[in-house]
Short mmCIF file of C-alpha atoms in Angstrom, two decimals:
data_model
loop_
_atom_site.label_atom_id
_atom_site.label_comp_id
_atom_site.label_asym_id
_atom_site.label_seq_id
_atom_site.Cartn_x
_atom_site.Cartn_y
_atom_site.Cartn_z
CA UNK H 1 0.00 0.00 0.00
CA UNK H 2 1.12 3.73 -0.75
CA UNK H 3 2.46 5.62 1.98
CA UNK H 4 -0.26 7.91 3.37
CA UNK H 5 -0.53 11.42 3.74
CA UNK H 6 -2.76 13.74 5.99
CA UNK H 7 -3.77 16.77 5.13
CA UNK H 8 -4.14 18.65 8.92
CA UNK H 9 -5.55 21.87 9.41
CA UNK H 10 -3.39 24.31 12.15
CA UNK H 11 -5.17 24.93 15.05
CA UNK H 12 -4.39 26.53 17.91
CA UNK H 13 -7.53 27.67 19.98
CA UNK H 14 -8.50 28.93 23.25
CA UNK H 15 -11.19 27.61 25.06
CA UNK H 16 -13.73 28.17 26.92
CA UNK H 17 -11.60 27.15 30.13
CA UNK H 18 -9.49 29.89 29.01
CA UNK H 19 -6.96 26.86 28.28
CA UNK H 20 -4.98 26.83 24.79
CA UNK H 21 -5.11 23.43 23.09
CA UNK H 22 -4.17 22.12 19.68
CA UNK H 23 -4.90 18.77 18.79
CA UNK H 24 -2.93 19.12 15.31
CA UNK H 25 0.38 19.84 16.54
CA UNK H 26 -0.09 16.20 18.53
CA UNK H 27 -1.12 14.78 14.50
CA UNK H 28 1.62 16.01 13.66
CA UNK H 29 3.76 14.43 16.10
CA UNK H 30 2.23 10.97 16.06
CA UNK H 31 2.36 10.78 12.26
CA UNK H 32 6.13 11.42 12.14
CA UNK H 33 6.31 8.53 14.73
CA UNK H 34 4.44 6.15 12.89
CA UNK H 35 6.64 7.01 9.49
CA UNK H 36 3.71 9.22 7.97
CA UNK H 37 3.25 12.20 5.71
CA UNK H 38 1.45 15.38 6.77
CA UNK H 39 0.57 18.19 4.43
CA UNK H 40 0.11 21.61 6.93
CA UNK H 41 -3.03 23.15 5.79
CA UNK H 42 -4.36 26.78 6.82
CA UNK H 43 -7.11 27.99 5.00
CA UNK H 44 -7.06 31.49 6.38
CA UNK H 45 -3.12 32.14 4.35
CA UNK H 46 -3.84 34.66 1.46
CA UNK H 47 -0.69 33.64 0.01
CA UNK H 48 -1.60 29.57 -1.15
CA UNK H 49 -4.44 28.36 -3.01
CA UNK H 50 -4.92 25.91 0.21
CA UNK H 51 -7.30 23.38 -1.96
CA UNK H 52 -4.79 22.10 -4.54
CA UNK H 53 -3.15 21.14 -1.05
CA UNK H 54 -6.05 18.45 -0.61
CA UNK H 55 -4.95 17.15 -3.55
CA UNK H 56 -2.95 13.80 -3.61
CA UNK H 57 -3.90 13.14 0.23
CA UNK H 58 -5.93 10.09 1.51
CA UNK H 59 -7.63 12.01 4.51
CA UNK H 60 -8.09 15.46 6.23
CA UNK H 61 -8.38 16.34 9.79
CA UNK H 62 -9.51 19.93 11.52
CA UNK H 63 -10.14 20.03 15.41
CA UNK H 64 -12.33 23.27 15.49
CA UNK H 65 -14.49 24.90 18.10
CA UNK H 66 -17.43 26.99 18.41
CA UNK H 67 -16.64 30.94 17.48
CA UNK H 68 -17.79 31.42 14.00
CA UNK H 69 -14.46 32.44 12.69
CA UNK H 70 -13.67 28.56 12.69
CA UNK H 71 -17.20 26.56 12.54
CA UNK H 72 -18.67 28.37 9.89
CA UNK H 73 -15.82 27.20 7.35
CA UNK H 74 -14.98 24.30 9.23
CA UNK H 75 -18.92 23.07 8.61
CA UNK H 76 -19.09 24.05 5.24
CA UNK H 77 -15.95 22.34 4.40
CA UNK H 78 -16.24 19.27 5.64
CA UNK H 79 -20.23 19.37 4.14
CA UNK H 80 -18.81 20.07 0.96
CA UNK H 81 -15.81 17.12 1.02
CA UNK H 82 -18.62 15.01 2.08
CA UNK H 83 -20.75 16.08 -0.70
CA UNK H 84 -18.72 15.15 -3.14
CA UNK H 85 -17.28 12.59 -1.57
CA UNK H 86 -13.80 13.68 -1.89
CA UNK H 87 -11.67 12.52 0.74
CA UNK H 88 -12.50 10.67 4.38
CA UNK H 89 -12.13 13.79 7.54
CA UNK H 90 -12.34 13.83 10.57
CA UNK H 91 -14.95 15.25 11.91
CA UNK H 92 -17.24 13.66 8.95
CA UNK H 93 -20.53 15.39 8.32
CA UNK H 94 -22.78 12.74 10.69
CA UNK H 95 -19.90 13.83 13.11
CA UNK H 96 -20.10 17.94 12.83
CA UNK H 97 -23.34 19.00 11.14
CA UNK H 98 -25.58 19.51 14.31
CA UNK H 99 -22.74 21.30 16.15
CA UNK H 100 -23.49 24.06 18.32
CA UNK H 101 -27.04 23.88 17.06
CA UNK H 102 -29.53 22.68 19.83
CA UNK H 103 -32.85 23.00 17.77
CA UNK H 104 -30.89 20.85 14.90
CA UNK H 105 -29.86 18.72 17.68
CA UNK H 106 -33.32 18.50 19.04
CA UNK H 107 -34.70 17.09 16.09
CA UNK H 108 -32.05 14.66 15.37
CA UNK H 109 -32.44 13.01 19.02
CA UNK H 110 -36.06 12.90 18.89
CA UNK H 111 -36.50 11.80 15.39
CA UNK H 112 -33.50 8.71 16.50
CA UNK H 113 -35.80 7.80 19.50
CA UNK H 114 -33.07 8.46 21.74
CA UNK H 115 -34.44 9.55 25.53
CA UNK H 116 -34.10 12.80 25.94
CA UNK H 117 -35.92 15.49 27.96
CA UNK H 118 -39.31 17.33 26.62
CA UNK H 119 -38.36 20.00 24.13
CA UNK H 120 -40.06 22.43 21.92
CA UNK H 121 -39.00 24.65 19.13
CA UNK H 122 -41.61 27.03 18.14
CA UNK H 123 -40.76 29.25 14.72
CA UNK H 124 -43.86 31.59 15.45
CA UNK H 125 -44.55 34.03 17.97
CA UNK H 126 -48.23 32.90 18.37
CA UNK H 127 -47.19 29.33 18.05
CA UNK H 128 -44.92 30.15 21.21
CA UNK H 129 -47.93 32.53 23.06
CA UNK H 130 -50.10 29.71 23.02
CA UNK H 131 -47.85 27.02 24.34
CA UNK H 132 -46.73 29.90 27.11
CA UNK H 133 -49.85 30.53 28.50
CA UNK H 134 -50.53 26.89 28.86
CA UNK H 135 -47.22 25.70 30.18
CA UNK H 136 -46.31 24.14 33.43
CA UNK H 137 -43.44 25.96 34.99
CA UNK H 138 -40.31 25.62 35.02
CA UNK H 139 -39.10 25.44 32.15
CA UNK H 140 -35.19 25.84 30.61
CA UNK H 141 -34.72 28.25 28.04
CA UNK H 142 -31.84 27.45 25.79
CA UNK H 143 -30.60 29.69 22.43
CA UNK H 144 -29.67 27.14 20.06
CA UNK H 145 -25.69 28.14 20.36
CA UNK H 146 -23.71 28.44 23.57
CA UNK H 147 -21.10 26.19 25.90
CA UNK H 148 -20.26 26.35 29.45
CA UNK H 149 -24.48 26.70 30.14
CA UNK H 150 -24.21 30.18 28.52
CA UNK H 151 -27.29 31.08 27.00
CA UNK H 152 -29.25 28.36 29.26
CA UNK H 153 -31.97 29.69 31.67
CA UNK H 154 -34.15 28.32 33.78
CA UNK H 155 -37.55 30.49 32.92
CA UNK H 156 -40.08 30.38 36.15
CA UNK H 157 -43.33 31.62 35.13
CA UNK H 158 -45.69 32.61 32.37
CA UNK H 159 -44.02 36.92 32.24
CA UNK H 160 -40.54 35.34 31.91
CA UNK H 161 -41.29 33.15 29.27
CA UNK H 162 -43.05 35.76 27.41
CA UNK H 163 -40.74 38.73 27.57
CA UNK H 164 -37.80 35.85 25.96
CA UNK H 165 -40.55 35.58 23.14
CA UNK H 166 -41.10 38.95 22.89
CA UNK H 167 -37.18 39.72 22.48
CA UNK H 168 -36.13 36.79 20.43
CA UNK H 169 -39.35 37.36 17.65
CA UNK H 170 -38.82 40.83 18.13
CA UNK H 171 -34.63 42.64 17.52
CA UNK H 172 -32.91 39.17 18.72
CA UNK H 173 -30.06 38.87 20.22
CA UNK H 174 -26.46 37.68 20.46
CA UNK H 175 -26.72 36.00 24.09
CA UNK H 176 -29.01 36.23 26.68
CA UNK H 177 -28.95 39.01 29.47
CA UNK H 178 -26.81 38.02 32.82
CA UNK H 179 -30.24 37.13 34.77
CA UNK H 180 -29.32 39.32 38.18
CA UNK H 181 -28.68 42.31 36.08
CA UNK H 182 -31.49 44.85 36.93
CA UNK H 183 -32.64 46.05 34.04
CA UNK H 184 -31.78 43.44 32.14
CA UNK H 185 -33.66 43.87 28.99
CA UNK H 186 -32.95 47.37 28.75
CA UNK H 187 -29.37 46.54 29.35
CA UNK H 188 -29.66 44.30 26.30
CA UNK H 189 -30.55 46.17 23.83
CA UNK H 190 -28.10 49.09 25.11
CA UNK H 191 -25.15 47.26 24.61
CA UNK H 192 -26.31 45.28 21.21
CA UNK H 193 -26.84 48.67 20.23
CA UNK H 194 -23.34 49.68 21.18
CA UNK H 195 -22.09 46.96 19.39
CA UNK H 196 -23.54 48.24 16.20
CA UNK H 197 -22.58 51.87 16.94
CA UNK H 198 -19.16 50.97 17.19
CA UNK H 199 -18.82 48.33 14.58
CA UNK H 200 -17.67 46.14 16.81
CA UNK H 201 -16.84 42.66 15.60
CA UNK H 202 -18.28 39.64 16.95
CA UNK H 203 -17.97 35.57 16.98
CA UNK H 204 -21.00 34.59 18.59
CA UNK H 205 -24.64 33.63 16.54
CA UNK H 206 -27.35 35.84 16.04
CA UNK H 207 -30.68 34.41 17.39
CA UNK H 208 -33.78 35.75 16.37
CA UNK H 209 -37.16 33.93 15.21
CA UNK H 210 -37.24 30.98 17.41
CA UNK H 211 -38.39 29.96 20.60
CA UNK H 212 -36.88 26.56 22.55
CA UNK H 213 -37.76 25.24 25.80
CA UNK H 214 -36.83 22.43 27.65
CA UNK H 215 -38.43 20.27 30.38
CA UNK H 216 -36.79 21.47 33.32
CA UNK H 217 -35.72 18.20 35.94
CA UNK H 218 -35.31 18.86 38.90
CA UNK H 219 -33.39 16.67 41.79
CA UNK H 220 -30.16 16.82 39.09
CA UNK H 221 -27.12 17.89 41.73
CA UNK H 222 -24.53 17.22 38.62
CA UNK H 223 -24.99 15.66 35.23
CA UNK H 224 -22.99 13.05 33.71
CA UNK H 225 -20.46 13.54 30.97
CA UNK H 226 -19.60 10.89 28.25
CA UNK H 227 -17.59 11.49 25.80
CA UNK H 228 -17.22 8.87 22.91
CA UNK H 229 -14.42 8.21 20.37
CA UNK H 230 -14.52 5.09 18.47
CA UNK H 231 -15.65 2.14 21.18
CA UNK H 232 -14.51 4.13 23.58
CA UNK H 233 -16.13 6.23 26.36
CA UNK H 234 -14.14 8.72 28.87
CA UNK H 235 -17.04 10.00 31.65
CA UNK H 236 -17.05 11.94 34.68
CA UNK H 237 -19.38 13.81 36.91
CA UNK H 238 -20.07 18.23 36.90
CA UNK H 239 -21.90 19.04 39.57
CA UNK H 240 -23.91 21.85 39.27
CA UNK H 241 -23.10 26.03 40.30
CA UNK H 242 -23.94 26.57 43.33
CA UNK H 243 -27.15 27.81 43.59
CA UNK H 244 -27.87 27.07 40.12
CA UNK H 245 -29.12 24.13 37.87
CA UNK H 246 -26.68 23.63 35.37
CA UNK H 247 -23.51 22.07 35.53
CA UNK H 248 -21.58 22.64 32.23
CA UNK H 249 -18.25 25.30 33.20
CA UNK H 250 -18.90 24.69 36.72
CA UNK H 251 -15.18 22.91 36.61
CA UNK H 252 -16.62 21.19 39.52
CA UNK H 253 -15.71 17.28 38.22
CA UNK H 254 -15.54 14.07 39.83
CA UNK H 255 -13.29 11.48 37.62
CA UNK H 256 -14.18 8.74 39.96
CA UNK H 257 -15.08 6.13 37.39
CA UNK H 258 -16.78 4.46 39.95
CA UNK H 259 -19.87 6.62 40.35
CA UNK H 260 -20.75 6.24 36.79
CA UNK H 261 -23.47 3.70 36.21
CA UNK H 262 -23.56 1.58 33.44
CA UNK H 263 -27.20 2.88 31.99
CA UNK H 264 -25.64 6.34 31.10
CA UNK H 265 -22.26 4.48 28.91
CA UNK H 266 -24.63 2.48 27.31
CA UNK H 267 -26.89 4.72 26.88
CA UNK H 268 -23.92 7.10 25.49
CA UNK H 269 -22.51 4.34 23.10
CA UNK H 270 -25.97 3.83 21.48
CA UNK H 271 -26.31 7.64 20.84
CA UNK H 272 -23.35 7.52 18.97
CA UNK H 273 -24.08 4.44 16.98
CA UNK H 274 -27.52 5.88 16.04
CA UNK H 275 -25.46 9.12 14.97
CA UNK H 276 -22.93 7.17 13.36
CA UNK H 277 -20.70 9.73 14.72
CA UNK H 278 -16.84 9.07 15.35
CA UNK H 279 -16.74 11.44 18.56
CA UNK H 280 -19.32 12.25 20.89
CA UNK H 281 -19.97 13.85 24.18
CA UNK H 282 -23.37 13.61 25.90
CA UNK H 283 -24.51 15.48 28.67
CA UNK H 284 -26.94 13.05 31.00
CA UNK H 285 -29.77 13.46 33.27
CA UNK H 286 -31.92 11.44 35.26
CA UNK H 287 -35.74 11.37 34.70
CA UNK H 288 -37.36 9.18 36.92
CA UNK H 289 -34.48 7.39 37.47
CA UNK H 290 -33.69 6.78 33.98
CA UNK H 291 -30.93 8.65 31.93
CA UNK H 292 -31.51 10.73 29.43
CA UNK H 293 -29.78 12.80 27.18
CA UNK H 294 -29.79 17.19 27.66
CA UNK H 295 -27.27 17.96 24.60
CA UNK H 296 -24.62 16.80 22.54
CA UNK H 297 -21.44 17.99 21.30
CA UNK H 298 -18.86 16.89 18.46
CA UNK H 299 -16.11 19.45 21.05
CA UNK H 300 -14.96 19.23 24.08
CA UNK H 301 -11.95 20.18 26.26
CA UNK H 302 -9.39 17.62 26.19
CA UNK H 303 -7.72 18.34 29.40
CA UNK H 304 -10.70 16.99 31.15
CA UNK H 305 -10.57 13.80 29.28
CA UNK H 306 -6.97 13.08 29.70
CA UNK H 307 -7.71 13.44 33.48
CA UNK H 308 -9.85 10.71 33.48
CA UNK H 309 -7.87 7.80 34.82
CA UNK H 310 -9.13 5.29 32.34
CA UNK H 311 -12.13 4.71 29.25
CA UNK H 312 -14.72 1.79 28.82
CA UNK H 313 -14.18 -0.27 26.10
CA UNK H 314 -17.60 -1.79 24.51
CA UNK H 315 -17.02 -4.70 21.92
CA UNK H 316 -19.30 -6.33 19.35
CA UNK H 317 -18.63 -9.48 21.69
CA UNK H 318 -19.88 -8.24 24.49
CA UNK H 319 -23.14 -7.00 25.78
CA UNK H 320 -21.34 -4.59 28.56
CA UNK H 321 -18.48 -1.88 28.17
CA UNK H 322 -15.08 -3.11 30.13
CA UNK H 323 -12.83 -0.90 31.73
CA UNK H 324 -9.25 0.02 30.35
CA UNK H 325 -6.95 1.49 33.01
CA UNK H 326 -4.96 4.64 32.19
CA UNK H 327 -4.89 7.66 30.42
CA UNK H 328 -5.42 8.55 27.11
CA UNK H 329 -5.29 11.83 25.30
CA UNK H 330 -9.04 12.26 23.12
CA UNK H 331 -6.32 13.26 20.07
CA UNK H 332 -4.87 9.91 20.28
CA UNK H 333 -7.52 8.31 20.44
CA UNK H 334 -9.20 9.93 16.89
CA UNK H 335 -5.91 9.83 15.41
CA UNK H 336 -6.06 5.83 15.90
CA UNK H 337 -9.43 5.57 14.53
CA UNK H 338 -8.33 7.61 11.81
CA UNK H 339 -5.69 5.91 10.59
CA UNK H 340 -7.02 2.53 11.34
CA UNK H 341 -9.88 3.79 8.95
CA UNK H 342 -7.74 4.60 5.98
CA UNK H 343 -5.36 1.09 6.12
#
């Protein structure tokens, strides 16, 4: 077989942790170990036509995260490779379309019959008045783009529900209002105004013309995060802000791999089989005892997986996930499946 060369996209990108992490210089390093070619792509260089760089390789890979200086041409590249059928990449479109998109998301869960708490997406404002005056309370507000629970809410009555309505089928909005800010609607609107004032630039999604709520579930002190790459599943525990309901960015984590039951892996490995994804990360609550599944993700941190102290591994032999002891960075891991995918 031909030697084979990678076409990997730089990237270098803070998160949301305000850590910096770049899974391609680690490509780059396990490829030269393993007696591979890499082509160095950057598609933001004015000075090379970075496509006729694609050509002659047998696979592309681009870690990217949410700000839409990198997902909006990260998405519509790997759609179009996809489309045409070009070349295999990781992430491939099963993999990235839906991310960062919770109504997209929404549908895809509930249309795979995968458990998941009550949601609505109404694309009306009278559509959305009707359901609000009717509505049992609480109920979680989420914009359909956001990480570390930005731009989740927990909405308590019929006047808070309406006045989100009101705003997002009215001027929208970037992100939603800190909710202990008095004034926080007028404060809003004062400072998207600034923004357009001053021409300032921005990275974050405009949301306007939609309404999404979520079935709020109470008795959650943490949910349960699995991520999974190939057959394998890294999880830990967030426990929520204090004082607060949601648990993404709280940094609060328990690695004990003890405390996570096997309901939520499996229920995390089927997700991803459904998807036909080849990474995954799940967010898990309990309903009546039974897990179910709050969001999804293609990104995540990868500090906080290499912490864990070990993955499950779940076979086509076996009916349960078994337990691997040690560490494993998630780059390693998709560079495996990557190459094992192209041999």
């Amino acid at each position: 077989m031909n030697q084979l060369t990678i076409a990997i996209q730089q990237d270098h990108q803070q998160l949301s942790s305000k850590r910096w992490q770049s899974f391609s210089t680690r490509w780059h390093e396990l490829a030269a170990q393993q007696g591979l070619t890499t082509q160095n792509i950057d598609i933001f260089s004015d000075s090379i036509n970075w496509l006729d760089q694609l050509q002659g390789c047998d696979g592309f890979m681009w870690w990217f995260g949410q700000p839409l200086s990198v997902s909006r041409p990260g998405r519509r590249l790997i759609a179009a490779l996809a489309h045409i059928n070009k070349i295999p990449t990781f992430p491939n479109h099963n993999t990235i379309w839906h991310f960062d998109d919770k109504v997209a998301q929404s549908y895809l869960l509930q249309l795979a019959d995968i458990p998941t708490p009550k949601t609505w997406v109404f694309w009306s404002k009278s559509q959305a008045d009707k359901f609000i005056n009717l509505a049992d309370y609480p109920l979680v507000l989420k914009l359909s783009s956001g990480v570390i629970s930005k731009n989740v809410e927990l909405v308590h009555n019929r006047c808070e529900a309406s006045h989100h309505a009101h705003a997002l089928f009215g001027s929208g909005m970037y992100a939603l209002p800190p909710a202990n800010l008095p004034f926080r609607w007028f404060a809003r609107r004062a400072s998207e105004a600034i923004r357009v004032f001053l021409s300032r630039k921005t990275d974050e999604e405009f949301h306007k013309g939609y309404l999404l709520l979520q079935e709020f579930l109470p008795e959650n002190d943490f949910d349960i995060r699995v991520t999974i790459i190939g057959n394998r599943a890294f999880a830990f525990r967030r426990y929520n802000r204090p004082g607060d309901f949601r648990a993404s960015g709280s940094g609060r984590i328990d690695w004990n791999p003890a405390q996570i039951p096997s309901d939520s892996l499996l229920l995390a490995f089927q997700t991803a089989k459904i998807l036909q994804t080849q990474s995954l990360a799940v967010d898990i609550l309990r309903r009546n005892s039974k897990p179910v599944i709050a969001e999804i993700s293609y990104y995540y941190e990868g500090w906080a997986i290499e912490k864990c102290p070990g993955h499950w591994k779940l076979s086509d032999q076996a009916s349960q996930p078994v337990w691997v002891e040690g560490s494993m960075r998630p780059e390693d891991a998709i560079w495996e499946d990557f190459i094992t995918q192209l041999h």
